[in-house]
Amino acid sequence: MAKLTGSYEAMVIFSTKDGEEAAKALVSKFNEMIESNGSEITLNEWGKRKLAYEINYATEGYYALWDFTSKPDFPAEFERVLNITEGVVRYLVTNK
């Protein structure tokens, strides 16, 4: 029997080169995307933090962590959109 829903966690680091407000706008955009496709959503914004190592000449990033429940096909679409979005430095979506 196929799984109807799954529990997932997504950690995303946004670029702060255009300012912290631009990163917060991206957090809001992705939060709306998760809300329209998932349930039991928890957003934990860690804010601006120093990166462990330099990525594309940047030393800081804006961190956001989501816990959500959705259909099993949504995380792949979420990763696809993250991959093509300007301002996303790194992301990891895992099954809980």
Coordinates of N, CA and C in Angstrom, one line a residue:
M1 N 0.8 -1.2 0.0 CA 0.0 0.0 0.0 C 0.9 1.2 0.0
A2 N 0.6 2.2 -0.8 CA 1.4 3.4 -1.0 C 1.1 4.3 0.2
K3 N 2.1 5.1 0.6 CA 2.0 6.1 1.6 C 1.2 7.2 1.2
L4 N 0.3 7.7 2.0 CA -0.6 8.8 1.6 C 0.1 10.2 2.0
T5 N 0.7 10.2 3.2 CA 1.4 11.4 3.6 C 2.7 11.0 4.3
G6 N 3.7 11.9 4.3 CA 4.9 11.7 5.0 C 5.3 12.9 5.8
S7 N 6.2 12.7 6.7 CA 6.7 13.8 7.5 C 8.1 14.2 7.0
Y8 N 8.3 15.5 6.8 CA 9.6 15.9 6.2 C 10.1 17.1 7.0
E9 N 11.4 17.3 6.8 CA 12.1 18.5 7.3 C 13.0 19.1 6.2
A10 N 12.9 20.4 6.1 CA 13.7 21.1 5.1 C 14.5 22.2 5.8
M11 N 15.8 22.2 5.6 CA 16.7 23.2 6.0 C 17.2 24.0 4.8
V12 N 17.0 25.3 4.8 CA 17.4 26.1 3.6 C 18.3 27.3 4.1
I13 N 19.3 27.6 3.4 CA 20.2 28.7 3.6 C 20.0 29.7 2.5
F14 N 19.6 30.9 2.8 CA 19.3 31.9 1.8 C 20.5 32.9 1.8
S15 N 20.8 33.5 0.7 CA 21.8 34.5 0.5 C 21.4 35.8 1.2
T16 N 22.4 36.5 1.8 CA 22.1 37.8 2.4 C 22.8 38.9 1.6
K17 N 23.3 38.6 0.4 CA 24.0 39.6 -0.3 C 23.0 40.8 -0.7
D18 N 21.7 40.5 -0.9 CA 20.8 41.5 -1.3 C 20.1 42.1 0.0
G19 N 20.5 41.7 1.1 CA 20.0 42.2 2.4 C 19.1 41.1 3.1
E20 N 18.9 41.3 4.4 CA 18.1 40.4 5.1 C 16.6 40.4 4.7
E21 N 16.2 41.5 4.3 CA 14.7 41.6 3.9 C 14.5 40.7 2.7
A22 N 15.4 40.7 1.7 CA 15.2 39.8 0.5 C 15.2 38.3 1.0
A23 N 16.0 38.0 1.9 CA 16.0 36.6 2.4 C 14.7 36.3 3.1
K24 N 14.2 37.2 3.9 CA 12.9 37.0 4.6 C 11.7 36.9 3.6
A25 N 11.8 37.6 2.4 CA 10.8 37.5 1.4 C 10.8 36.1 0.8
L26 N 12.0 35.6 0.6 CA 12.1 34.2 0.1 C 11.6 33.2 1.1
V27 N 11.8 33.4 2.3 CA 11.3 32.5 3.4 C 9.7 32.5 3.3
S28 N 9.2 33.7 3.2 CA 7.7 33.9 3.1 C 7.2 33.2 1.8
K29 N 7.9 33.3 0.7 CA 7.5 32.6 -0.5 C 7.4 31.1 -0.4
F30 N 8.5 30.6 0.2 CA 8.5 29.1 0.4 C 7.6 28.6 1.4
N31 N 7.3 29.5 2.4 CA 6.4 29.1 3.5 C 5.0 29.0 2.9
E32 N 4.6 29.9 2.0 CA 3.3 29.8 1.3 C 3.2 28.6 0.4
M33 N 4.3 28.2 -0.2 CA 4.3 27.0 -1.0 C 4.1 25.8 -0.2
I34 N 4.7 25.7 0.9 CA 4.5 24.6 1.8 C 3.1 24.5 2.4
E35 N 2.6 25.7 2.8 CA 1.2 25.8 3.3 C 0.2 25.3 2.3
S36 N 0.4 25.6 1.1 CA -0.6 25.2 0.1 C -0.5 23.7 -0.3
N37 N 0.6 23.1 0.0 CA 0.8 21.7 -0.3 C 1.0 20.7 0.9
G38 N 1.0 21.3 2.1 CA 1.3 20.5 3.2 C 0.4 20.8 4.4
S39 N 0.7 20.2 5.5 CA -0.1 20.4 6.8 C 0.9 20.3 7.9
E40 N 0.4 20.6 9.1 CA 1.3 20.5 10.3 C 2.6 21.2 10.1
I41 N 2.6 22.4 9.7 CA 3.8 23.1 9.3 C 4.4 23.9 10.5
T42 N 5.7 23.7 10.7 CA 6.4 24.5 11.8 C 7.6 25.2 11.1
L43 N 7.6 26.5 11.2 CA 8.7 27.2 10.6 C 9.6 27.8 11.8
N44 N 10.9 27.5 11.7 CA 11.8 28.0 12.7 C 12.9 28.8 12.0
E45 N 12.8 30.1 12.0 CA 13.8 31.0 11.4 C 14.9 31.2 12.3
W46 N 16.1 30.7 11.9 CA 17.3 30.9 12.7 C 17.9 32.3 12.5
G47 N 17.6 32.9 11.4 CA 18.1 34.2 11.1 C 19.5 34.2 10.4
K48 N 20.1 35.3 10.5 CA 21.4 35.5 9.9 C 22.5 34.9 10.7
R49 N 23.3 34.0 10.1 CA 24.4 33.3 10.9 C 25.6 33.2 10.0
K50 N 26.7 33.0 10.6 CA 28.0 32.8 9.9 C 28.0 31.4 9.3
L51 N 28.4 31.2 8.1 CA 28.6 29.9 7.5 C 29.8 29.2 8.0
A52 N 29.8 27.9 8.0 CA 31.0 27.1 8.4 C 32.2 27.3 7.5
Y53 N 31.9 27.5 6.2 CA 32.9 27.8 5.3 C 32.3 28.7 4.2
E54 N 33.2 29.4 3.5 CA 32.8 30.4 2.5 C 32.1 29.6 1.3
I55 N 30.9 30.1 0.9 CA 30.2 29.6 -0.3 C 30.0 30.7 -1.3
N56 N 30.5 30.6 -2.5 CA 30.4 31.7 -3.5 C 30.7 33.0 -2.9
Y57 N 31.9 33.1 -2.2 CA 32.4 34.3 -1.6 C 31.5 34.9 -0.5
A58 N 30.6 34.2 -0.1 CA 29.7 34.7 1.0 C 30.1 34.0 2.3
T59 N 30.1 34.7 3.4 CA 30.5 34.2 4.7 C 29.3 34.1 5.7
E60 N 28.1 34.6 5.3 CA 26.9 34.6 6.1 C 25.7 34.2 5.3
G61 N 24.7 33.6 6.0 CA 23.5 33.2 5.3 C 22.4 33.3 6.2
Y62 N 21.1 33.3 5.7 CA 19.9 33.4 6.5 C 19.3 32.0 6.5
Y63 N 19.2 31.4 7.7 CA 18.8 30.0 7.9 C 17.3 29.9 8.2
A64 N 16.6 28.9 7.6 CA 15.2 28.6 7.9 C 15.0 27.1 7.9
L65 N 14.3 26.6 8.9 CA 14.0 25.2 9.1 C 12.5 25.0 9.1
W66 N 12.0 24.1 8.2 CA 10.6 23.8 8.2 C 10.4 22.3 8.6
D67 N 9.4 22.0 9.4 CA 8.9 20.7 9.6 C 7.5 20.6 9.0
F68 N 7.2 19.7 8.2 CA 5.8 19.6 7.6 C 5.5 18.2 7.2
T69 N 4.2 18.0 7.0 CA 3.6 16.8 6.5 C 3.0 17.0 5.1
S70 N 3.3 16.2 4.2 CA 2.7 16.4 2.8 C 2.6 15.0 2.1
K71 N 2.1 15.1 0.9 CA 2.1 13.9 0.0 C 3.5 13.6 -0.4
P72 N 3.8 12.4 -0.7 CA 5.2 12.0 -1.0 C 5.8 12.7 -2.2
D73 N 5.0 13.2 -3.1 CA 5.5 13.8 -4.4 C 5.9 15.2 -4.2
F74 N 5.4 15.9 -3.1 CA 5.7 17.3 -2.9 C 7.2 17.7 -2.7
P75 N 7.9 16.9 -1.8 CA 9.3 17.3 -1.6 C 10.2 17.3 -2.8
A76 N 9.9 16.5 -3.8 CA 10.7 16.6 -5.0 C 10.4 17.9 -5.8
E77 N 9.2 18.3 -5.8 CA 8.8 19.5 -6.5 C 9.4 20.7 -5.7
F78 N 9.3 20.6 -4.4 CA 9.9 21.7 -3.5 C 11.4 21.8 -3.8
E79 N 12.1 20.7 -3.9 CA 13.6 20.8 -4.2 C 13.8 21.3 -5.6
R80 N 13.0 21.0 -6.5 CA 13.1 21.5 -7.9 C 13.0 23.0 -7.9
V81 N 12.1 23.6 -7.2 CA 11.9 25.0 -7.1 C 13.0 25.7 -6.3
L82 N 13.5 25.1 -5.3 CA 14.6 25.6 -4.5 C 15.9 25.6 -5.4
N83 N 16.1 24.6 -6.2 CA 17.2 24.5 -7.1 C 17.3 25.6 -8.1
I84 N 16.1 26.1 -8.6 CA 16.1 27.1 -9.7 C 15.9 28.5 -9.2
T85 N 15.8 28.7 -7.9 CA 15.5 30.0 -7.3 C 16.8 30.7 -7.0
E86 N 16.9 31.9 -7.5 CA 18.1 32.8 -7.2 C 18.0 33.2 -5.7
G87 N 19.1 33.1 -5.0 CA 19.1 33.5 -3.6 C 19.1 32.3 -2.6
V88 N 19.0 31.1 -3.1 CA 19.1 29.9 -2.3 C 20.5 29.4 -2.4
V89 N 21.2 29.4 -1.2 CA 22.6 29.0 -1.2 C 22.7 27.5 -1.1
R90 N 22.1 26.9 -0.1 CA 22.1 25.4 0.1 C 20.7 25.0 0.6
Y91 N 20.3 23.8 0.4 CA 19.1 23.2 1.0 C 19.3 21.7 1.2
L92 N 18.5 21.2 2.1 CA 18.4 19.8 2.4 C 17.0 19.4 2.8
V93 N 16.3 18.5 2.1 CA 15.0 18.1 2.5 C 15.1 16.6 2.8
T94 N 14.7 16.3 4.0 CA 14.8 14.9 4.5 C 13.5 14.3 5.0
N95 N 13.4 13.0 4.9 CA 12.2 12.3 5.4 C 12.4 12.1 6.9
K96 N 11.4 12.4 7.7 CA 11.6 12.2 9.2 C 11.2 10.9 9.6

